[in-house]
Amino acid sequence: MLVMTDIVKRYGPTLVLDGVGLAVKAGEVMALMGENGAGKSTLVKILAGIEPSDQGRIEIDGKPVAIRSPGQARAAGVGYVAQELSIIDSLSVAENVFLGDSSIGIMRSAAKLAEMARPYLDRVGLDYVDPLALAENYSVAERQLIEIARLLSRKARIAILDEPTAALSESEIIRVKAAVRAIAADGCAVIYVTHRMPEVFELTNRVTVLRNGKSFAPMETATLSIDTLIEAMLGRQLGKMFPPRAARLGAEAVRLESCMTPGLKAPVSLSVRSGEILALAGQVGSGASTILRLLAGVTPLGSGAIFLEGNAYAPKSVADGIASKVVYCSDDRKRDGIFAVRSVPENLSAPALSAISRFQLLSGSLEKGHIRSIAAKFGLDERYFSRLAGNLSGGNQQKVALGKWIGLNPKLLLVEEPTRGVDVGARAEIYKHLRELADGGLSIIFASSDTQEVLGLADRIATFFHGQLVQVVAADTATAESLTRDVTRAEQAA
Ligand SMILES: Nc1ncnc2c1ncn2[C@@H]1O[C@H](COP(=O)(O)OP(=O)(O)OP(=O)(O)O)[C@@H](O)[C@H]1O
Ligand SMILES: [Mg+2]
């Protein structure tokens, strides 16, 4: 149905796509894979009319088409869900579903629009969502599903989803997968970009890999092993994904005693030792990220007490946390992850720019060697140094967001979704370096929706459900099944 041939794209001196091809049949799900910065988003943006190509042809149903604007792409039957969410919080859910749809007159009443949005919302599992409510009332996962509902409403024949599940947890991914299967079953050609391996094998029919500006001939997913796929993406075999756990731990570094804060339904007591990596596992709203925000100084302590190396610790702001060498890498890259209009070295050397401008706490400069070593630790290539951070690919932005905190020499590192959108190769690098930092005495607490990451990276795992701590277990005694059982507790009991 879709054939893209010989696509070339340069950004300044950088040749991102060097004669790439992509062909997708009706009713099939084609995975588009490759390392961070390989050009996946660039390729699909060309098809969606968002970026112009320098060269190349696009054919749909055997006929050449010119796509030079999002409008032309839509007219050609191309629907697109971008890597970064494009939901407008201040509009209703229904308005978001029909956003930018010129065939929907602005005169339609809110009630009519809501009625029209209903079937699309139902199809992505949002049957409980009120189309008249503002989008801001819904979670990242739900907003991601609203984007997919928008794609459905456009009756696209070619559907592009660029990392739709990067920010989602297991149970939400199930909903996205169901929606994607339904779209393909309707005869749509689906292009699916992801770094999550299990999805590739469960959902897709074929895989196209991009590497060094070139595309490989598509491979049938059914005949593919995970090692072959990784080797095609990285151009090398991947060693071990996870480093060995801590050989021995230091003294207690952080202790929470019966802590309560908005977002928790029962007091939480926990402790982490120096050199230990603790995973917080739970679905959205479980309380896992609440604990990170509490320790970071984003959410105030209601009752109970926190001790940092034996001293009472009650941060009232992120700057307070930083002053105590507690740093927080949130999952909101856009809001507080990176400074999009600054260069990569500036980002890496000024980890607390907001704190600096407000409190003049820190000098914002690190020497070059230090910046290089941080970049190397997080698998970030030096050729990106001259770029503005906002122009980096999604996964590379994540590496900058994580790397910049390390320059502060923290005692406690709090991370939400440490490898969201990061490719398999860089992921292994990040795990290795987080473990090295822990071996050097750092305590790390991370929240993650990725089961493999929780099981593989952590020394211990604290599971959360509906605002309560379920239990804390040694990671080597946990399994994917036990973890899933713990984080979906009441659903099982019900
Ligand atoms: N506006 C821009 N200006 C300059 N360079 C850009 C711009 N947009 C993208 N690039 C560069 O093009 C390359 C490809 O980026 P792209 O976003 O397509 O990668 P990707 O394969 O989607 O990666 P990821 O898995 O991290 O999302 C990267 O090196 C990126 O830095
Ligand atoms: Mg991308």
Coordinates of N, CA and C in Angstrom, one line a residue, residues 186-327:
D186 N -8.7 -3.5 10.5 CA -9.5 -2.8 9.6 C -8.9 -2.5 8.2
G187 N -7.6 -3.1 8.0 CA -7.0 -2.9 6.7 C -6.0 -1.8 6.6
C188 N -5.8 -1.2 7.7 CA -4.8 0.0 7.7 C -3.4 -0.6 7.7
A189 N -2.5 0.2 7.1 CA -1.1 -0.2 7.1 C -0.5 0.6 8.3
V190 N 0.1 -0.1 9.3 CA 0.6 0.5 10.5 C 2.1 0.6 10.6
I191 N 2.6 1.7 10.8 CA 4.1 1.9 11.1 C 4.2 2.1 12.6
Y192 N 5.0 1.3 13.2 CA 5.0 1.3 14.7 C 6.5 1.4 15.1
V193 N 6.8 2.6 15.7 CA 8.1 2.8 16.2 C 8.2 2.5 17.7
T194 N 9.2 1.7 18.1 CA 9.3 1.3 19.5 C 10.7 0.9 19.9
H195 N 11.0 1.0 21.2 CA 12.3 0.4 21.7 C 12.0 -0.8 22.6
R196 N 10.7 -1.0 22.8 CA 10.3 -2.1 23.7 C 10.2 -3.4 22.9
M197 N 11.1 -4.3 23.2 CA 11.3 -5.5 22.4 C 10.0 -6.4 22.5
P198 N 9.4 -6.6 23.7 CA 8.3 -7.6 23.8 C 7.2 -7.2 22.8
E199 N 7.0 -5.9 22.7 CA 5.9 -5.4 21.8 C 6.2 -5.8 20.3
V200 N 7.4 -5.7 19.9 CA 7.8 -6.0 18.6 C 7.3 -7.5 18.2
F201 N 7.6 -8.4 19.2 CA 7.3 -9.8 18.9 C 5.8 -10.1 19.0
E202 N 5.1 -9.3 19.9 CA 3.7 -9.6 20.1 C 2.8 -9.0 19.0
L203 N 3.3 -7.8 18.5 CA 2.4 -7.0 17.7 C 2.7 -6.9 16.3
T204 N 3.9 -7.0 15.9 CA 4.2 -6.6 14.5 C 4.4 -7.8 13.6
N205 N 4.2 -7.6 12.3 CA 4.3 -8.7 11.3 C 5.8 -8.7 10.7
R206 N 6.3 -7.5 10.5 CA 7.6 -7.4 10.0 C 8.4 -6.2 10.7
V207 N 9.7 -6.2 10.5 CA 10.5 -5.2 11.1 C 11.4 -4.5 10.1
T208 N 11.4 -3.2 10.0 CA 12.4 -2.5 9.2 C 13.4 -1.8 10.2
V209 N 14.7 -2.1 10.0 CA 15.7 -1.5 10.8 C 16.4 -0.4 10.1
L210 N 16.6 0.7 10.8 CA 17.5 1.8 10.3 C 18.8 1.8 11.0
R211 N 19.9 2.0 10.2 CA 21.2 2.1 10.9 C 22.1 2.9 10.0
N212 N 22.9 3.8 10.6 CA 23.8 4.6 9.8 C 23.2 5.2 8.6
G213 N 22.0 5.7 8.7 CA 21.3 6.4 7.6 C 20.7 5.5 6.5
K214 N 20.9 4.2 6.7 CA 20.4 3.2 5.7 C 19.3 2.4 6.3
S215 N 18.5 1.8 5.4 CA 17.4 0.9 5.9 C 17.8 -0.5 5.4
F216 N 17.4 -1.5 6.2 CA 17.6 -2.9 5.8 C 16.3 -3.4 5.2
A217 N 16.5 -4.5 4.4 CA 15.3 -5.1 3.9 C 14.4 -5.6 5.1
P218 N 13.1 -5.5 5.0 CA 12.2 -5.9 6.1 C 12.4 -7.4 6.5
M219 N 12.3 -7.7 7.8 CA 12.5 -9.0 8.2 C 11.1 -9.5 8.8
E220 N 10.7 -10.7 8.6 CA 9.5 -11.3 9.1 C 9.7 -11.5 10.6
T221 N 8.8 -10.9 11.4 CA 9.0 -11.0 12.9 C 9.0 -12.4 13.4
A222 N 8.2 -13.3 12.8 CA 8.0 -14.6 13.2 C 9.3 -15.4 13.1
T223 N 10.2 -15.1 12.2 CA 11.4 -15.8 11.9 C 12.6 -15.2 12.7
L224 N 12.3 -14.1 13.4 CA 13.4 -13.3 14.0 C 13.7 -13.7 15.4
S225 N 14.9 -13.7 15.8 CA 15.3 -13.9 17.2 C 15.6 -12.5 17.8
I226 N 15.5 -12.4 19.1 CA 15.8 -11.1 19.7 C 17.2 -10.7 19.4
D227 N 18.2 -11.7 19.5 CA 19.6 -11.4 19.2 C 19.8 -10.9 17.8
T228 N 19.2 -11.5 16.8 CA 19.4 -11.1 15.5 C 18.9 -9.6 15.3
L229 N 17.8 -9.4 15.9 CA 17.2 -8.0 15.8 C 18.1 -7.0 16.5
I230 N 18.6 -7.3 17.6 CA 19.5 -6.4 18.3 C 20.8 -6.1 17.5
E231 N 21.3 -7.2 17.0 CA 22.5 -7.1 16.2 C 22.3 -6.2 14.9
A232 N 21.1 -6.4 14.3 CA 20.8 -5.5 13.1 C 20.7 -4.1 13.6
M233 N 20.2 -3.8 14.7 CA 20.0 -2.4 15.2 C 21.3 -1.8 15.6
L234 N 22.1 -2.5 16.3 CA 23.4 -2.0 16.9 C 24.6 -2.2 16.0
G235 N 24.5 -3.2 15.1 CA 25.7 -3.5 14.3 C 26.7 -4.3 15.1
R236 N 26.3 -4.8 16.2 CA 27.1 -5.6 17.1 C 26.2 -6.4 18.0
Q237 N 26.8 -7.4 18.6 CA 26.1 -8.1 19.6 C 26.0 -7.4 20.9
L238 N 25.0 -7.6 21.6 CA 24.9 -6.9 22.9 C 25.4 -7.9 24.0
G239 N 26.3 -7.4 24.8 CA 26.7 -8.3 25.9 C 25.6 -8.5 26.9
K240 N 25.9 -8.4 28.2 CA 24.9 -8.6 29.2 C 24.1 -7.3 29.3
M241 N 22.8 -7.4 29.4 CA 22.0 -6.2 29.6 C 22.1 -5.6 31.0
F242 N 22.2 -6.5 32.0 CA 22.2 -6.0 33.4 C 23.6 -6.3 34.1
P243 N 24.1 -5.4 34.8 CA 25.4 -5.7 35.5 C 25.1 -6.5 36.8
P244 N 26.1 -7.1 37.4 CA 25.8 -7.9 38.6 C 25.3 -6.9 39.7
R245 N 24.5 -7.5 40.6 CA 24.0 -6.7 41.7 C 25.2 -6.3 42.7
A246 N 24.8 -5.4 43.7 CA 25.8 -5.0 44.6 C 26.4 -6.2 45.4
A247 N 27.7 -6.2 45.5 CA 28.4 -7.3 46.2 C 28.2 -7.1 47.7
R248 N 28.3 -5.8 48.1 CA 28.0 -5.5 49.5 C 27.6 -4.1 49.6
L249 N 26.7 -3.8 50.6 CA 26.1 -2.5 50.7 C 26.7 -1.8 51.9
G250 N 26.6 -0.5 51.8 CA 27.1 0.4 52.9 C 26.1 0.6 54.0
A251 N 26.3 1.6 54.8 CA 25.3 1.9 55.9 C 24.0 2.4 55.4
E252 N 23.0 2.5 56.2 CA 21.7 3.0 55.8 C 21.9 4.5 55.4
A253 N 21.4 4.9 54.3 CA 21.6 6.2 53.8 C 20.3 7.0 53.9
V254 N 19.2 6.4 53.6 CA 17.9 7.1 53.7 C 16.9 6.2 54.4
R255 N 16.1 6.8 55.3 CA 15.0 6.1 56.0 C 13.8 6.9 56.0
L256 N 12.7 6.3 55.6 CA 11.4 6.9 55.7 C 10.6 6.2 56.8
E257 N 10.1 7.0 57.8 CA 9.4 6.4 58.9 C 7.9 6.9 58.8
S258 N 7.0 5.9 58.6 CA 5.6 6.2 58.5 C 5.3 7.5 57.8
C259 N 5.8 7.7 56.6 CA 5.6 8.9 55.9 C 4.2 9.0 55.2
M260 N 3.6 10.1 55.3 CA 2.3 10.4 54.6 C 2.5 11.6 53.8
T261 N 1.8 11.6 52.6 CA 1.9 12.8 51.8 C 0.7 12.6 50.8
P262 N 0.2 13.7 50.2 CA -0.9 13.5 49.3 C -0.5 12.5 48.2
G263 N -1.4 11.6 47.8 CA -1.0 10.6 46.9 C -0.8 9.2 47.5
L264 N -0.7 9.2 48.9 CA -0.5 7.9 49.6 C -1.8 7.7 50.4
K265 N -2.2 6.4 50.5 CA -3.4 6.1 51.3 C -3.0 5.5 52.6
A266 N -1.7 5.1 52.8 CA -1.3 4.5 54.1 C 0.2 4.9 54.3
P267 N 0.6 5.1 55.5 CA 2.0 5.5 55.8 C 3.0 4.5 55.2
V268 N 4.1 5.1 54.7 CA 5.1 4.2 54.1 C 6.4 4.3 54.9
S269 N 7.0 3.1 55.2 CA 8.3 3.1 55.9 C 9.2 2.3 55.0
L270 N 10.4 2.8 54.7 CA 11.3 2.2 53.8 C 12.7 2.6 54.2
S271 N 13.7 1.8 53.8 CA 15.1 2.4 53.9 C 15.9 1.9 52.8
V272 N 16.9 2.7 52.5 CA 17.9 2.4 51.4 C 19.3 2.6 51.9
R273 N 20.2 1.7 51.6 CA 21.5 1.8 52.0 C 22.4 2.4 51.0
S274 N 23.6 2.9 51.5 CA 24.5 3.4 50.5 C 25.0 2.3 49.6
G275 N 25.0 2.6 48.3 CA 25.4 1.6 47.3 C 24.3 0.7 46.8
E276 N 23.1 1.0 47.3 CA 22.0 0.2 47.0 C 21.1 0.8 45.9
I277 N 20.6 0.0 45.0 CA 19.6 0.4 44.0 C 18.2 -0.2 44.4
L278 N 17.3 0.7 44.7 CA 15.9 0.3 45.1 C 15.0 0.6 43.9
A279 N 14.2 -0.3 43.5 CA 13.2 -0.1 42.5 C 11.8 0.1 43.2
L280 N 11.1 1.1 42.7 CA 9.7 1.3 43.1 C 8.8 0.9 41.9
A281 N 8.0 -0.2 42.1 CA 7.2 -0.6 41.0 C 5.8 -0.5 41.3
G282 N 5.0 0.0 40.3 CA 3.6 0.1 40.5 C 3.0 0.8 39.3
Q283 N 1.7 0.7 39.1 CA 1.1 1.3 38.0 C 0.9 2.8 38.3
V284 N 0.4 3.5 37.3 CA 0.2 5.0 37.4 C -0.8 5.2 38.6
G285 N -0.4 6.1 39.5 CA -1.3 6.4 40.7 C -1.1 5.4 41.8
S286 N -0.1 4.5 41.7 CA 0.2 3.5 42.8 C 0.8 4.1 44.0
G287 N 1.5 5.3 43.9 CA 2.2 5.8 45.0 C 3.7 5.8 44.8
A288 N 4.2 5.0 43.8 CA 5.6 4.8 43.6 C 6.3 6.1 43.2
S289 N 5.7 6.9 42.3 CA 6.4 8.1 41.9 C 6.1 9.2 43.0
T290 N 5.1 9.0 43.8 CA 4.9 9.9 44.9 C 6.1 9.9 45.9
I291 N 6.6 8.7 46.1 CA 7.7 8.6 47.0 C 9.0 9.3 46.5
L292 N 9.2 9.2 45.2 CA 10.3 10.0 44.6 C 10.1 11.5 44.8
R293 N 8.8 11.9 44.5 CA 8.6 13.4 44.6 C 8.7 13.9 46.0
L294 N 8.3 13.0 47.0 CA 8.4 13.4 48.4 C 9.9 13.5 48.7
L295 N 10.7 12.6 48.3 CA 12.2 12.7 48.7 C 12.8 13.8 47.9
A296 N 12.3 14.2 46.8 CA 12.9 15.2 46.0 C 12.6 16.6 46.5
G297 N 11.5 16.7 47.3 CA 11.1 18.0 47.7 C 10.0 18.6 46.9
V298 N 9.4 17.8 46.0 CA 8.4 18.3 45.1 C 7.0 18.3 45.9
T299 N 6.8 17.2 46.6 CA 5.6 17.0 47.4 C 6.0 17.1 48.9
P300 N 5.3 17.9 49.7 CA 5.7 18.1 51.1 C 5.4 16.9 51.9
L301 N 6.2 16.7 53.0 CA 5.9 15.6 53.9 C 4.7 16.0 54.8
G302 N 3.7 15.2 54.8 CA 2.5 15.4 55.7 C 2.8 15.1 57.1
S303 N 3.0 13.8 57.3 CA 3.4 13.3 58.7 C 4.4 12.2 58.5
G304 N 5.1 11.8 59.7 CA 6.1 10.9 59.6 C 7.5 11.6 59.5
A305 N 8.5 10.9 59.3 CA 9.9 11.5 59.2 C 10.8 10.9 58.2
I306 N 11.7 11.7 57.7 CA 12.7 11.1 56.7 C 14.0 11.4 57.3
F307 N 14.9 10.5 57.2 CA 16.3 10.7 57.7 C 17.3 10.4 56.6
L308 N 18.2 11.4 56.5 CA 19.2 11.2 55.4 C 20.6 11.1 56.2
E309 N 21.2 10.0 56.1 CA 22.4 9.6 56.8 C 22.2 10.0 58.3
G310 N 21.0 9.7 58.8 CA 20.8 9.8 60.3 C 20.2 11.2 60.6
N311 N 20.3 12.2 59.7 CA 19.8 13.5 60.1 C 18.4 13.7 59.5
A312 N 17.5 14.4 60.3 CA 16.2 14.7 59.8 C 16.3 15.5 58.5
Y313 N 15.4 15.1 57.6 CA 15.4 15.7 56.2 C 14.0 15.9 55.8
A314 N 13.6 17.2 55.6 CA 12.3 17.5 55.2 C 12.4 18.6 54.1
P315 N 12.7 18.3 52.9 CA 12.9 19.3 51.9 C 11.6 20.0 51.5
K316 N 11.7 21.3 51.3 CA 10.5 22.0 51.0 C 10.5 22.4 49.5
S317 N 11.6 22.1 48.8 CA 11.7 22.4 47.4 C 12.7 21.5 46.8
V318 N 12.8 21.5 45.5 CA 13.8 20.7 44.8 C 15.2 21.3 45.2
A319 N 15.3 22.6 45.3 CA 16.6 23.3 45.7 C 17.0 22.8 47.1
D320 N 16.1 22.6 48.0 CA 16.4 22.1 49.3 C 17.0 20.7 49.2
G321 N 16.4 19.9 48.3 CA 16.9 18.5 48.0 C 18.3 18.6 47.5
I322 N 18.5 19.4 46.5 CA 19.9 19.5 45.9 C 20.9 20.0 46.9
A323 N 20.5 20.9 47.8 CA 21.4 21.3 48.8 C 21.9 20.2 49.7
S324 N 21.0 19.2 49.9 CA 21.4 18.0 50.6 C 21.9 16.9 49.8
K325 N 22.2 17.2 48.5 CA 22.8 16.2 47.6 C 21.8 15.1 47.2
V326 N 20.5 15.5 47.2 CA 19.5 14.6 46.7 C 19.0 15.2 45.3
V327 N 19.2 14.4 44.3 CA 18.7 14.9 43.0 C 17.7 14.1 42.4

